[in-house]
mmCIF file of C-alpha atoms in Angstrom:
data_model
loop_
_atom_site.group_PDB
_atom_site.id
_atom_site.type_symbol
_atom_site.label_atom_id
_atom_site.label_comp_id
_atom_site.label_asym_id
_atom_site.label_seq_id
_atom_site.Cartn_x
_atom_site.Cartn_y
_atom_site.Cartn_z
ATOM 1 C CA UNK A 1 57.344 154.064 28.795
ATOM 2 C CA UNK A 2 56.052 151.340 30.522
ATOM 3 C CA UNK A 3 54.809 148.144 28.744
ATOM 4 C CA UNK A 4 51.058 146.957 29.458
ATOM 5 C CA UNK A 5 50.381 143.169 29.121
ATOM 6 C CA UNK A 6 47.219 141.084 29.570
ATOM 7 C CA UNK A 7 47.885 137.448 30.219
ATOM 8 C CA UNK A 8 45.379 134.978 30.140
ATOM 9 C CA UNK A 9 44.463 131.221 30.472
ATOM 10 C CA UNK A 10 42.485 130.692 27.569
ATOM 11 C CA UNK A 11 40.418 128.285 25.802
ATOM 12 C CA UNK A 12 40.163 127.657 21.572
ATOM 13 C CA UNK A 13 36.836 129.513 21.282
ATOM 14 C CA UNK A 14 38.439 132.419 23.660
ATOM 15 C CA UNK A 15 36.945 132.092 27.077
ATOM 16 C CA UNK A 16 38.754 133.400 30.068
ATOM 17 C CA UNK A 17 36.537 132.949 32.400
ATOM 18 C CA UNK A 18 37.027 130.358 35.803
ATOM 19 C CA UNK A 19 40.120 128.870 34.502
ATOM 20 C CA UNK A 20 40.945 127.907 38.365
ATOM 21 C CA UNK A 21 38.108 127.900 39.771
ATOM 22 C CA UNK A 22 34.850 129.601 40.774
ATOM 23 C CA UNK A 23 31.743 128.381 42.160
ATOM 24 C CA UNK A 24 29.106 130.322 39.994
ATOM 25 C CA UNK A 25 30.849 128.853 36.528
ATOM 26 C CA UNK A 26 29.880 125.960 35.151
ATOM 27 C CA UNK A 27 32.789 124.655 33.531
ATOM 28 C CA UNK A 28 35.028 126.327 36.879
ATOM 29 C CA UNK A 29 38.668 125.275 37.018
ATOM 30 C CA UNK A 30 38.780 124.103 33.578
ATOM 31 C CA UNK A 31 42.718 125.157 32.949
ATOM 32 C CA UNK A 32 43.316 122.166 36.063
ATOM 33 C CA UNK A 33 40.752 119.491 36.120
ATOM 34 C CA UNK A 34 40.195 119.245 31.874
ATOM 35 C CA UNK A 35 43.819 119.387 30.880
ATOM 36 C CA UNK A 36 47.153 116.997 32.362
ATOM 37 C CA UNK A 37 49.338 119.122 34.263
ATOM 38 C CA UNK A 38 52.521 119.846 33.117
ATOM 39 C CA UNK A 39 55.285 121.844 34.743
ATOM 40 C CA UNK A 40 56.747 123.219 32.160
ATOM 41 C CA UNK A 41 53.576 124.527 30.909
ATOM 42 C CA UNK A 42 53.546 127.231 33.353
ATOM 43 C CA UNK A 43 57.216 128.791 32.967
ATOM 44 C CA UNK A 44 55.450 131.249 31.510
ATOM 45 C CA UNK A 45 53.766 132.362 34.688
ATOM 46 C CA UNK A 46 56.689 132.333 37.487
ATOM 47 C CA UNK A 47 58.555 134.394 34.208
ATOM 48 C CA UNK A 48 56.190 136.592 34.274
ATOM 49 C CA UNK A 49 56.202 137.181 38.230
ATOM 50 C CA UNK A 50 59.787 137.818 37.894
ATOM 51 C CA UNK A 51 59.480 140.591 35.235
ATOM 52 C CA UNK A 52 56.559 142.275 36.794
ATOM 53 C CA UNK A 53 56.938 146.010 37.917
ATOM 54 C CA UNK A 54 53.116 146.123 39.055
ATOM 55 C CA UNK A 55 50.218 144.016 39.114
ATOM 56 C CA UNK A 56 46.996 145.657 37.368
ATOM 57 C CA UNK A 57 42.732 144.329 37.526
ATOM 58 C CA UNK A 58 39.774 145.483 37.522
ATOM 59 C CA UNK A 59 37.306 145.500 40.209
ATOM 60 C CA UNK A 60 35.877 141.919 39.872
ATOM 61 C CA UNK A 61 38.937 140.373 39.696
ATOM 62 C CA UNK A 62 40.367 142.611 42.439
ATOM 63 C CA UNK A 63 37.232 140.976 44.591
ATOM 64 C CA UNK A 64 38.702 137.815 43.730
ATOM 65 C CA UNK A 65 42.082 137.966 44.287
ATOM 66 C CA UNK A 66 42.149 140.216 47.091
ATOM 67 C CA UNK A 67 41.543 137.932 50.176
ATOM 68 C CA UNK A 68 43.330 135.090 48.652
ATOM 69 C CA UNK A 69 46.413 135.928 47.099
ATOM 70 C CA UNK A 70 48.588 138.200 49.976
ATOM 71 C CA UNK A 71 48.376 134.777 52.133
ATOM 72 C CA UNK A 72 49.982 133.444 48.893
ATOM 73 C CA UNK A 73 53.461 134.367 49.927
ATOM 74 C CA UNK A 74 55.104 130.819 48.550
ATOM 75 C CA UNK A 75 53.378 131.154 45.434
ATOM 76 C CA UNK A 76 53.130 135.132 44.441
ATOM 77 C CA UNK A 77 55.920 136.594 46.675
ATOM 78 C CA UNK A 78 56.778 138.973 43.675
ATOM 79 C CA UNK A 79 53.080 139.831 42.773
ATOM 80 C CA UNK A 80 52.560 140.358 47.210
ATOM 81 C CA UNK A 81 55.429 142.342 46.891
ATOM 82 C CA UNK A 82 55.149 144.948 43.748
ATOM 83 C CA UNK A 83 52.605 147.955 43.432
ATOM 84 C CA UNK A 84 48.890 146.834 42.404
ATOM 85 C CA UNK A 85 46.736 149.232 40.215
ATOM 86 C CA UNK A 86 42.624 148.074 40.884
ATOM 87 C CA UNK A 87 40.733 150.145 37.422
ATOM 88 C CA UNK A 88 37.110 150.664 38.593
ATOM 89 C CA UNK A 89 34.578 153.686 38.849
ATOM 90 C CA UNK A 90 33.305 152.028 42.135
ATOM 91 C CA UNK A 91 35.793 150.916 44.119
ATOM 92 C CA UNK A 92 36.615 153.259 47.285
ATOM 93 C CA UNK A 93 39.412 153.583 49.124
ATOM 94 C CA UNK A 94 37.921 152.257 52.206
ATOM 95 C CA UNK A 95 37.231 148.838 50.412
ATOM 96 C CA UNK A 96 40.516 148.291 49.617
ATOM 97 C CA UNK A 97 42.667 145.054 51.473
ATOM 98 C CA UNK A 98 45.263 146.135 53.892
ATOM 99 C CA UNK A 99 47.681 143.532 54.258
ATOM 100 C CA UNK A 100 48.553 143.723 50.218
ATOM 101 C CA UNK A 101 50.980 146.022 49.400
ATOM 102 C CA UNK A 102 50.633 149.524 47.796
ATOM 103 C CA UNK A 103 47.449 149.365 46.033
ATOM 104 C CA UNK A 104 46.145 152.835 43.830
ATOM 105 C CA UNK A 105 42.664 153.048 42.508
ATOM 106 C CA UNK A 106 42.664 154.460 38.919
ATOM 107 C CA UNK A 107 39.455 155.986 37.557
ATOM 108 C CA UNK A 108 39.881 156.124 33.868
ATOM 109 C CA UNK A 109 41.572 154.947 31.003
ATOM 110 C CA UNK A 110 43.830 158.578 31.213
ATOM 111 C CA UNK A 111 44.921 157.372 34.453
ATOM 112 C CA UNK A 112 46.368 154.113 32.527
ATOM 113 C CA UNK A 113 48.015 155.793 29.939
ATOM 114 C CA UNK A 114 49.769 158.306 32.576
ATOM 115 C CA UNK A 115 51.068 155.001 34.584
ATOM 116 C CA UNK A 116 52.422 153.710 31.465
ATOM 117 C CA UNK A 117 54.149 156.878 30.987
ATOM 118 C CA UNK A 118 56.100 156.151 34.475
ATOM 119 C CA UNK A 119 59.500 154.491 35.091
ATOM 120 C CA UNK A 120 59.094 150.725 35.701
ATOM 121 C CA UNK A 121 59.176 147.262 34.911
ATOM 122 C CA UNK A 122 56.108 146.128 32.765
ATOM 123 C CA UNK A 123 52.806 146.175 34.145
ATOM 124 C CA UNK A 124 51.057 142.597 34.114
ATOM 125 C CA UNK A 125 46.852 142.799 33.495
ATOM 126 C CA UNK A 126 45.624 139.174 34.928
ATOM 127 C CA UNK A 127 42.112 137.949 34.277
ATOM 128 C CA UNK A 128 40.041 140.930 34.443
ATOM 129 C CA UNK A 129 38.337 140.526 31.249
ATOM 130 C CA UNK A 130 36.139 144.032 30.891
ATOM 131 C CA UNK A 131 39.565 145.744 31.769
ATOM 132 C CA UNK A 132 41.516 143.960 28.868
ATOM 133 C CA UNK A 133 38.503 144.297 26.234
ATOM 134 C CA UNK A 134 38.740 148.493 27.264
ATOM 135 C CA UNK A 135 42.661 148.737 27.574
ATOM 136 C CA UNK A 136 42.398 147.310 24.152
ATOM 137 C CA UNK A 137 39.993 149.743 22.621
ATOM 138 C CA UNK A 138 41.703 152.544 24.102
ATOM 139 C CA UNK A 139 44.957 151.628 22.469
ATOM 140 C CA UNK A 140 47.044 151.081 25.341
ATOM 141 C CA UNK A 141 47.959 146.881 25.764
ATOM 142 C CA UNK A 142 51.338 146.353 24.150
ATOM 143 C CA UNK A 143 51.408 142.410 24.300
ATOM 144 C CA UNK A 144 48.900 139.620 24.880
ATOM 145 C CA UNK A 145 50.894 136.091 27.000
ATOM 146 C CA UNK A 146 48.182 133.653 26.280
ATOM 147 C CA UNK A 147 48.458 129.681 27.490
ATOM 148 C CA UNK A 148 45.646 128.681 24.843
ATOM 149 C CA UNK A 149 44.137 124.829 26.326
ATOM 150 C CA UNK A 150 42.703 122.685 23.461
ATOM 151 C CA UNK A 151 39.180 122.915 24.666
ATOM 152 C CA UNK A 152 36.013 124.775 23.516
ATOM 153 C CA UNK A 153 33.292 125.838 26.631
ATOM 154 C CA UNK A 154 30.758 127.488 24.243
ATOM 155 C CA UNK A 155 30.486 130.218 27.209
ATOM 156 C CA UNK A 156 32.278 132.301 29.527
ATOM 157 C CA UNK A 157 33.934 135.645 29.637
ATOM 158 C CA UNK A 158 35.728 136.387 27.035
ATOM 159 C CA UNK A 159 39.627 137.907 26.340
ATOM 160 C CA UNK A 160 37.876 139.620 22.616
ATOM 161 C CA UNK A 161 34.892 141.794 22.445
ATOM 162 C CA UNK A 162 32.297 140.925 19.970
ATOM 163 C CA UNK A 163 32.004 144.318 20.139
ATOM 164 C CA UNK A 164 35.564 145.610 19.429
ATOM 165 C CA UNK A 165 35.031 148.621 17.146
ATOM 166 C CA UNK A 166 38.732 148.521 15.276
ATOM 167 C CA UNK A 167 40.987 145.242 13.802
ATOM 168 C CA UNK A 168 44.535 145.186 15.651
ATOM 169 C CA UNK A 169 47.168 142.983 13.974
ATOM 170 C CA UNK A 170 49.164 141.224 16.159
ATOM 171 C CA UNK A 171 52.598 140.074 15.426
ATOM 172 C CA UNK A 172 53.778 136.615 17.187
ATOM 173 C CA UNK A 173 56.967 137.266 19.485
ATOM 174 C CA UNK A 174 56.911 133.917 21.122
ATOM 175 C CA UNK A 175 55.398 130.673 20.520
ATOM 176 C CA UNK A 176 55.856 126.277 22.489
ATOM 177 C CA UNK A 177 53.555 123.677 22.363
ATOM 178 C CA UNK A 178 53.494 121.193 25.212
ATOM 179 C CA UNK A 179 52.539 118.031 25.319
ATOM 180 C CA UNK A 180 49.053 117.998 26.708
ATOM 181 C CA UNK A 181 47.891 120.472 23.498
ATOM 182 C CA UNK A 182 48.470 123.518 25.467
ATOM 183 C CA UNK A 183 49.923 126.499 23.196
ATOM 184 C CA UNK A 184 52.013 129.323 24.413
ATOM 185 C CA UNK A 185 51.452 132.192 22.026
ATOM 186 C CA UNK A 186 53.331 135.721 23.098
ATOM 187 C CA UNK A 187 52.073 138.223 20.562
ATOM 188 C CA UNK A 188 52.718 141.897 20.143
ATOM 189 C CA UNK A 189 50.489 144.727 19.260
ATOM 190 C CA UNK A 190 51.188 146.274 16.184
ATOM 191 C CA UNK A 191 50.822 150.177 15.953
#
């Protein structure tokens, strides 16, 4: 079985949302421009590339990353390279990039749980924060990789659901600080 992780930018009061950028956000790039840069900060990240046996979003952030990232090839070569799964009820074939890789639309959260049930190195959920909120309630993220920046935007997307009908404990596998307040904080799902 396959392990499913979300991994997220995110600030103290839990938004997700624009961490790099994005034009319709007020507080966009937040994660660059609000916080010193450190190298070291982002291990995570390129570790995470490494590991990856497929790249999975939903439809907005498929939008997003779609025209950008395959003429990435310094900075994702692994994430170019390894099968991408887009989640989304909309999406049709058609729409879908050509020049990034092997790239399956799955319709439902059944569709999920059967990829998880595949051979394969773990399957990495980036932004995409609807996605996250409904792999969550359907049982089926394994670990949360969260880079947690010491500021609070009041508004934004967020990684939790207001809404989330059940608790889930957590139990901390990782943890760093780094000098400019960021916190790595690797935590899995308890079942």
């Amino acid at each position: 079985m396959r392990t499913l992780y979300v991994t997220e930018f995110i600030t103290l009061d839990g938004v997700i949302d624009s961490p790099g950028g994005n034009e319709g956000h007020p507080h966009a790039g937040w994660s660059f421009k609000d916080v010193e840069f450190r190298p070291e900060v982002y291990a995570m990240k390129e570790q995470e590339q490494e590991e990856a046996g497929a790249l999975m979003l939903g439809r907005v952030s498929y939008d997003l990353f779609a025209p950008v990232w395959p003429t990435m090839t310094e900075e994702f070569p692994k994430y170019n390279a390894v099968p991408k799964y887009v989640v989304s009820t909309t999406l049709k074939q058609d729409e879908l990039v050509d020049n990034w890789g092997d790239i399956t639309i799955l319709r439902s959260m059944d569709e999920v749980a059967a990829l998880k049930e595949t051979d394969g190195g773990p399957i990495s959920v980036h932004a995409s924060s609807r996605l996250a909120q409904s792999l969550a309630a359907a049982g089926l993220v394994d670990r949360y990789h969260l880079l947690v920046f010491p500021i609070v935007l009041g508004s934004g997307k967020r990684l939790f659901s207001d809404s989330s009908p059940d608790k889930q404990k957590l139990s901390m596998a990782e943890s760093e600080s780094y000098a400019n307040g960021v916190q790595k904080l690797v935590y899995d799902v308890v079942r």
